[in-house]
Amino acid sequence: MKIIGLDIGTTSICGVCVNAANGEILKSVTKSNNSFIATDKSYEKIQNPEVIMETVHAVVDELGLNEVSAIGFSGQMHGVVYTDAEGKAVSPLYIWQDERAAEEYKDGKSYAQTIGCFAGYGLATDFYNEINGIIPENAVTLCTIADYAAMCLCGLKKPVVHITNAASLGCFDVKENRFTVENPRLPEVTADFKAVGTYKDIPVCVALGDNQASFIGSVSDGDDALINVGTGSQISWLTSVPVEGGAVENRPFDGKRFLAAGCALCGGRAFAMLEGFFRQIAGSENAVYGYIDSLLESKTETTLRADCRFCGTRNDPSQRGSFTNISEENFTPADFALAVLNGMSDELYRMYEQGGKKAKGLVCSGNGMRKNKALRRITSEMFGCEIKIPLYAEEASYGAALAAAVAAGKFKNIDEACSLIGYAEN
């Protein structure tokens, strides 16, 4: 039995074909998402959904459908596309980077603040479009791009949206799994990992948000936490009770549990900033990551402290980072490098402490973790957990495939499907 999982990212579209008997990826295909539409509006970030679908079909064709029993989707969250009564896109995809809802609306508040969510979230974008009269007259429903892809593949006229994607649109009660605003364009929502239709007689699973799909595709034990380090960084863990207050966001998972997520806006960008700083000092046009790695091979302790919130936080964009406790002894390149890695890990750890849960293990993904041995060591020591690295780097598409295996009846639930996940040898 083979399962296909596809992840529609902002810059690339990845597909994997998985052996549902042992979890092995039999084939992986990644193509560039060349669907951006040029615009003269500085706040506008849009893509062409039909170009995206052409790429989706190309990926599916290259993977092949021989012996495939189910297809799953994941995709960039928060964005929104409008569809007509026949299920066809009648607008561009307004992606998560679209900032129209950050524009001032009235009484000193932005459109996003007025409706009660963040700029870039689908319902904030929709609110701006409605107020400014730019929703297409024939628009009937709205959804994320992954929902649209599943709908198109099945030839459906209306999308069915999983709670993981529904919440990403904004204005969503994660405890009750329902939208908190009245809007005639809201789609049907489900908490089940179920088939929404078929493509060439193959069941197609409801699409998942990429955060939850990445967790599903990385974590085999629900008592483990997941850290992903890319440009930003994020820590996620399952909880049956929402985490209250602070910087942690509670996201839907399976209708019974929540995925608590703490996001650091800087994350791996902090390390990239450090590398750029060193490169400027050296007057080099070549990357100096190798030099930094060599510094960290023997440097394991420092009294220098780094607060890596250089790009602010979601709750306070004006927040800035700092270096403290600087002394004559620790004013060295090695100390600065180690302090930054400590600061990156500490920001996530402080978010995790809010949940009051002790992880059994720690799964780490993203290039920032996979390529940085020192960061893995520091994070392992800080959390007091052994680190596991998923065998496959295509976590979101792999998670979509596992969800599709549940939808096809191969596994009774998502936890059982996650038993297929393997980890690289340390």
PDB file of C-alpha atoms in Angstrom, residues 154-341:
ATOM      1  CA  CYS A 154     -11.676  15.667  -6.326  1.00  0.00           C
ATOM      2  CA  GLY A 155     -13.782  17.879  -8.598  1.00  0.00           C
ATOM      3  CA  LEU A 156     -15.822  19.188  -5.659  1.00  0.00           C
ATOM      4  CA  LYS A 157     -17.871  22.378  -5.704  1.00  0.00           C
ATOM      5  CA  LYS A 158     -17.311  23.281  -2.051  1.00  0.00           C
ATOM      6  CA  PRO A 159     -14.261  22.839   0.197  1.00  0.00           C
ATOM      7  CA  VAL A 160     -14.234  20.817   3.387  1.00  0.00           C
ATOM      8  CA  VAL A 161     -11.743  22.381   5.802  1.00  0.00           C
ATOM      9  CA  HIS A 162      -9.996  20.589   8.660  1.00  0.00           C
ATOM     10  CA  ILE A 163      -9.908  22.413  11.999  1.00  0.00           C
ATOM     11  CA  THR A 164      -6.120  22.792  11.631  1.00  0.00           C
ATOM     12  CA  ASN A 165      -6.667  24.994   8.580  1.00  0.00           C
ATOM     13  CA  ALA A 166      -9.899  26.598   9.770  1.00  0.00           C
ATOM     14  CA  ALA A 167      -8.184  28.037  12.847  1.00  0.00           C
ATOM     15  CA  SER A 168      -5.424  29.476  10.656  1.00  0.00           C
ATOM     16  CA  LEU A 169      -7.997  31.701   8.955  1.00  0.00           C
ATOM     17  CA  GLY A 170      -8.526  33.501  12.276  1.00  0.00           C
ATOM     18  CA  CYS A 171     -11.573  34.253  14.437  1.00  0.00           C
ATOM     19  CA  PHE A 172     -11.833  30.597  15.447  1.00  0.00           C
ATOM     20  CA  ASP A 173     -12.700  29.137  18.857  1.00  0.00           C
ATOM     21  CA  VAL A 174     -10.269  26.227  19.256  1.00  0.00           C
ATOM     22  CA  LYS A 175     -12.186  24.816  22.234  1.00  0.00           C
ATOM     23  CA  GLU A 176     -15.522  24.696  20.422  1.00  0.00           C
ATOM     24  CA  ASN A 177     -13.997  24.216  16.943  1.00  0.00           C
ATOM     25  CA  ARG A 178     -16.137  26.889  15.327  1.00  0.00           C
ATOM     26  CA  PHE A 179     -15.746  30.329  13.830  1.00  0.00           C
ATOM     27  CA  THR A 180     -16.589  33.269  16.075  1.00  0.00           C
ATOM     28  CA  VAL A 181     -17.816  35.600  13.322  1.00  0.00           C
ATOM     29  CA  GLU A 182     -20.758  35.523  10.968  1.00  0.00           C
ATOM     30  CA  ASN A 183     -19.672  35.298   7.343  1.00  0.00           C
ATOM     31  CA  PRO A 184     -21.641  33.763   4.447  1.00  0.00           C
ATOM     32  CA  ARG A 185     -18.403  32.590   2.798  1.00  0.00           C
ATOM     33  CA  LEU A 186     -17.230  30.368   5.680  1.00  0.00           C
ATOM     34  CA  PRO A 187     -16.561  26.744   4.619  1.00  0.00           C
ATOM     35  CA  GLU A 188     -17.670  23.453   6.128  1.00  0.00           C
ATOM     36  CA  VAL A 189     -15.338  22.388   8.960  1.00  0.00           C
ATOM     37  CA  THR A 190     -14.390  18.911  10.213  1.00  0.00           C
ATOM     38  CA  ALA A 191     -12.188  17.571  13.031  1.00  0.00           C
ATOM     39  CA  ASP A 192     -11.795  14.146  11.407  1.00  0.00           C
ATOM     40  CA  PHE A 193      -8.952  12.837   9.283  1.00  0.00           C
ATOM     41  CA  LYS A 194     -11.336  11.734   6.575  1.00  0.00           C
ATOM     42  CA  ALA A 195     -11.603  11.543   2.812  1.00  0.00           C
ATOM     43  CA  VAL A 196     -13.368  14.493   1.188  1.00  0.00           C
ATOM     44  CA  GLY A 197     -13.590  12.874  -2.243  1.00  0.00           C
ATOM     45  CA  THR A 198     -11.642  10.816  -4.756  1.00  0.00           C
ATOM     46  CA  TYR A 199      -9.148  11.407  -7.554  1.00  0.00           C
ATOM     47  CA  LYS A 200      -9.123   8.625 -10.161  1.00  0.00           C
ATOM     48  CA  ASP A 201     -10.895   6.453  -7.558  1.00  0.00           C
ATOM     49  CA  ILE A 202      -8.207   7.190  -4.944  1.00  0.00           C
ATOM     50  CA  PRO A 203      -9.467   8.708  -1.639  1.00  0.00           C
ATOM     51  CA  VAL A 204      -8.205  12.239  -0.969  1.00  0.00           C
ATOM     52  CA  CYS A 205      -7.862  13.210   2.695  1.00  0.00           C
ATOM     53  CA  VAL A 206      -8.964  16.567   4.062  1.00  0.00           C
ATOM     54  CA  ALA A 207      -6.023  18.998   3.962  1.00  0.00           C
ATOM     55  CA  LEU A 208      -4.076  19.861   7.121  1.00  0.00           C
ATOM     56  CA  GLY A 209      -2.318  23.000   8.276  1.00  0.00           C
ATOM     57  CA  ASP A 210       1.425  22.716   7.729  1.00  0.00           C
ATOM     58  CA  ASN A 211       2.284  23.189  11.419  1.00  0.00           C
ATOM     59  CA  GLN A 212       0.133  20.250  12.505  1.00  0.00           C
ATOM     60  CA  ALA A 213       1.169  18.166   9.480  1.00  0.00           C
ATOM     61  CA  SER A 214       4.841  18.720  10.326  1.00  0.00           C
ATOM     62  CA  PHE A 215       4.197  17.585  13.898  1.00  0.00           C
ATOM     63  CA  ILE A 216       2.396  14.469  12.659  1.00  0.00           C
ATOM     64  CA  GLY A 217       5.253  13.759  10.247  1.00  0.00           C
ATOM     65  CA  SER A 218       7.961  14.171  12.906  1.00  0.00           C
ATOM     66  CA  VAL A 219       6.742  12.945  16.294  1.00  0.00           C
ATOM     67  CA  SER A 220       6.066   9.245  16.841  1.00  0.00           C
ATOM     68  CA  ASP A 221       5.397   9.587  20.582  1.00  0.00           C
ATOM     69  CA  GLY A 222       2.705  12.079  21.620  1.00  0.00           C
ATOM     70  CA  ASP A 223       4.588  12.787  24.842  1.00  0.00           C
ATOM     71  CA  ASP A 224       7.533  14.256  22.918  1.00  0.00           C
ATOM     72  CA  ALA A 225       7.915  17.925  22.001  1.00  0.00           C
ATOM     73  CA  LEU A 226       8.959  19.196  18.579  1.00  0.00           C
ATOM     74  CA  ILE A 227      11.386  22.019  17.867  1.00  0.00           C
ATOM     75  CA  ASN A 228      11.729  23.341  14.343  1.00  0.00           C
ATOM     76  CA  VAL A 229      14.418  25.864  13.506  1.00  0.00           C
ATOM     77  CA  GLY A 230      14.405  27.617  10.166  1.00  0.00           C
ATOM     78  CA  THR A 231      14.376  31.376   9.617  1.00  0.00           C
ATOM     79  CA  GLY A 232      12.093  31.523  12.613  1.00  0.00           C
ATOM     80  CA  SER A 233      11.794  28.806  15.227  1.00  0.00           C
ATOM     81  CA  GLN A 234       8.952  27.054  16.963  1.00  0.00           C
ATOM     82  CA  ILE A 235       8.289  24.589  19.742  1.00  0.00           C
ATOM     83  CA  SER A 236       5.127  22.475  19.656  1.00  0.00           C
ATOM     84  CA  TRP A 237       3.640  19.846  21.927  1.00  0.00           C
ATOM     85  CA  LEU A 238       0.333  18.083  22.398  1.00  0.00           C
ATOM     86  CA  THR A 239      -1.882  18.921  25.338  1.00  0.00           C
ATOM     87  CA  SER A 240      -5.400  17.942  26.341  1.00  0.00           C
ATOM     88  CA  VAL A 241      -5.835  21.253  28.179  1.00  0.00           C
ATOM     89  CA  PRO A 242      -5.132  24.630  26.484  1.00  0.00           C
ATOM     90  CA  VAL A 243      -2.081  26.499  27.748  1.00  0.00           C
ATOM     91  CA  GLU A 244      -3.242  29.760  29.275  1.00  0.00           C
ATOM     92  CA  GLY A 245      -1.601  33.159  28.745  1.00  0.00           C
ATOM     93  CA  GLY A 246       1.841  34.156  27.583  1.00  0.00           C
ATOM     94  CA  ALA A 247       3.328  33.681  24.152  1.00  0.00           C
ATOM     95  CA  VAL A 248       1.963  30.174  23.545  1.00  0.00           C
ATOM     96  CA  GLU A 249      -0.809  29.699  20.978  1.00  0.00           C
ATOM     97  CA  ASN A 250      -3.245  26.798  21.228  1.00  0.00           C
ATOM     98  CA  ARG A 251      -3.975  25.297  17.828  1.00  0.00           C
ATOM     99  CA  PRO A 252      -6.477  22.540  16.964  1.00  0.00           C
ATOM    100  CA  PHE A 253      -5.123  19.058  16.368  1.00  0.00           C
ATOM    101  CA  ASP A 254      -7.592  16.176  16.282  1.00  0.00           C
ATOM    102  CA  GLY A 255     -10.683  17.555  18.022  1.00  0.00           C
ATOM    103  CA  LYS A 256      -9.607  16.061  21.354  1.00  0.00           C
ATOM    104  CA  ARG A 257      -6.133  17.518  21.806  1.00  0.00           C
ATOM    105  CA  PHE A 258      -4.511  20.849  21.099  1.00  0.00           C
ATOM    106  CA  LEU A 259      -1.125  21.608  19.612  1.00  0.00           C
ATOM    107  CA  ALA A 260       0.492  24.215  21.826  1.00  0.00           C
ATOM    108  CA  ALA A 261       2.882  26.313  19.759  1.00  0.00           C
ATOM    109  CA  GLY A 262       5.447  28.863  20.858  1.00  0.00           C
ATOM    110  CA  CYS A 263       6.969  30.838  18.004  1.00  0.00           C
ATOM    111  CA  ALA A 264      10.200  32.854  17.975  1.00  0.00           C
ATOM    112  CA  LEU A 265      10.267  35.302  15.080  1.00  0.00           C
ATOM    113  CA  CYS A 266      14.035  35.406  14.862  1.00  0.00           C
ATOM    114  CA  GLY A 267      14.996  31.778  15.424  1.00  0.00           C
ATOM    115  CA  GLY A 268      17.630  30.715  12.907  1.00  0.00           C
ATOM    116  CA  ARG A 269      17.746  34.286  11.641  1.00  0.00           C
ATOM    117  CA  ALA A 270      19.651  35.208  14.808  1.00  0.00           C
ATOM    118  CA  PHE A 271      22.432  32.806  13.855  1.00  0.00           C
ATOM    119  CA  ALA A 272      22.382  34.148  10.290  1.00  0.00           C
ATOM    120  CA  MET A 273      22.717  37.686  11.688  1.00  0.00           C
ATOM    121  CA  LEU A 274      25.738  36.578  13.702  1.00  0.00           C
ATOM    122  CA  GLU A 275      27.322  35.008  10.604  1.00  0.00           C
ATOM    123  CA  GLY A 276      26.704  38.190   8.615  1.00  0.00           C
ATOM    124  CA  PHE A 277      28.299  40.256  11.368  1.00  0.00           C
ATOM    125  CA  PHE A 278      31.414  38.050  11.425  1.00  0.00           C
ATOM    126  CA  ARG A 279      31.591  38.123   7.629  1.00  0.00           C
ATOM    127  CA  GLN A 280      31.511  41.940   7.593  1.00  0.00           C
ATOM    128  CA  ILE A 281      34.319  42.088  10.146  1.00  0.00           C
ATOM    129  CA  ALA A 282      36.377  39.679   8.045  1.00  0.00           C
ATOM    130  CA  GLY A 283      35.590  41.626   4.879  1.00  0.00           C
ATOM    131  CA  SER A 284      34.644  38.345   3.222  1.00  0.00           C
ATOM    132  CA  GLU A 285      32.021  37.688   0.583  1.00  0.00           C
ATOM    133  CA  ASN A 286      32.026  34.002   1.473  1.00  0.00           C
ATOM    134  CA  ALA A 287      29.980  32.473   4.282  1.00  0.00           C
ATOM    135  CA  VAL A 288      31.854  31.871   7.520  1.00  0.00           C
ATOM    136  CA  TYR A 289      29.584  29.268   9.083  1.00  0.00           C
ATOM    137  CA  GLY A 290      32.482  26.807   9.075  1.00  0.00           C
ATOM    138  CA  TYR A 291      34.550  29.230  11.146  1.00  0.00           C
ATOM    139  CA  ILE A 292      31.726  29.623  13.670  1.00  0.00           C
ATOM    140  CA  ASP A 293      31.310  25.847  13.878  1.00  0.00           C
ATOM    141  CA  SER A 294      35.007  25.505  14.640  1.00  0.00           C
ATOM    142  CA  LEU A 295      34.697  28.055  17.468  1.00  0.00           C
ATOM    143  CA  LEU A 296      31.840  26.094  19.000  1.00  0.00           C
ATOM    144  CA  GLU A 297      33.602  22.730  18.904  1.00  0.00           C
ATOM    145  CA  SER A 298      35.463  23.515  22.108  1.00  0.00           C
ATOM    146  CA  LYS A 299      33.397  26.405  23.496  1.00  0.00           C
ATOM    147  CA  THR A 300      30.720  24.984  25.806  1.00  0.00           C
ATOM    148  CA  GLU A 301      30.329  27.639  28.516  1.00  0.00           C
ATOM    149  CA  THR A 302      29.982  31.415  28.575  1.00  0.00           C
ATOM    150  CA  THR A 303      28.872  34.080  31.017  1.00  0.00           C
ATOM    151  CA  LEU A 304      27.713  36.302  28.139  1.00  0.00           C
ATOM    152  CA  ARG A 305      23.926  36.423  27.787  1.00  0.00           C
ATOM    153  CA  ALA A 306      21.998  37.006  24.562  1.00  0.00           C
ATOM    154  CA  ASP A 307      18.307  37.832  24.258  1.00  0.00           C
ATOM    155  CA  CYS A 308      17.582  36.841  20.646  1.00  0.00           C
ATOM    156  CA  ARG A 309      14.267  38.669  20.224  1.00  0.00           C
ATOM    157  CA  PHE A 310      15.927  40.879  17.612  1.00  0.00           C
ATOM    158  CA  CYS A 311      12.807  40.858  15.415  1.00  0.00           C
ATOM    159  CA  GLY A 312      10.316  41.392  18.223  1.00  0.00           C
ATOM    160  CA  THR A 313       7.626  38.921  19.236  1.00  0.00           C
ATOM    161  CA  ARG A 314       4.110  38.235  17.993  1.00  0.00           C
ATOM    162  CA  ASN A 315       2.670  39.868  21.095  1.00  0.00           C
ATOM    163  CA  ASP A 316       5.083  42.808  21.013  1.00  0.00           C
ATOM    164  CA  PRO A 317       6.657  43.587  17.607  1.00  0.00           C
ATOM    165  CA  SER A 318       8.569  46.480  19.202  1.00  0.00           C
ATOM    166  CA  GLN A 319      10.502  44.144  21.535  1.00  0.00           C
ATOM    167  CA  ARG A 320      14.231  44.042  20.817  1.00  0.00           C
ATOM    168  CA  GLY A 321      17.057  41.717  21.815  1.00  0.00           C
ATOM    169  CA  SER A 322      20.230  42.457  23.736  1.00  0.00           C
ATOM    170  CA  PHE A 323      23.622  41.216  24.906  1.00  0.00           C
ATOM    171  CA  THR A 324      24.240  41.508  28.650  1.00  0.00           C
ATOM    172  CA  ASN A 325      26.825  40.621  31.259  1.00  0.00           C
ATOM    173  CA  ILE A 326      29.615  41.603  28.882  1.00  0.00           C
ATOM    174  CA  SER A 327      33.048  41.463  30.428  1.00  0.00           C
ATOM    175  CA  GLU A 328      36.641  41.713  29.291  1.00  0.00           C
ATOM    176  CA  GLU A 329      36.910  37.924  29.493  1.00  0.00           C
ATOM    177  CA  ASN A 330      33.816  37.045  27.445  1.00  0.00           C
ATOM    178  CA  PHE A 331      34.113  39.709  24.751  1.00  0.00           C
ATOM    179  CA  THR A 332      35.257  37.114  22.187  1.00  0.00           C
ATOM    180  CA  PRO A 333      33.814  35.715  18.934  1.00  0.00           C
ATOM    181  CA  ALA A 334      33.360  32.276  20.512  1.00  0.00           C
ATOM    182  CA  ASP A 335      31.425  33.704  23.463  1.00  0.00           C
ATOM    183  CA  PHE A 336      29.153  35.707  21.173  1.00  0.00           C
ATOM    184  CA  ALA A 337      28.493  32.633  19.024  1.00  0.00           C
ATOM    185  CA  LEU A 338      27.666  30.457  22.013  1.00  0.00           C
ATOM    186  CA  ALA A 339      25.547  33.174  23.628  1.00  0.00           C
ATOM    187  CA  VAL A 340      23.411  33.463  20.502  1.00  0.00           C
ATOM    188  CA  LEU A 341      22.774  29.702  20.384  1.00  0.00           C
TER     189      LEU A 341
END
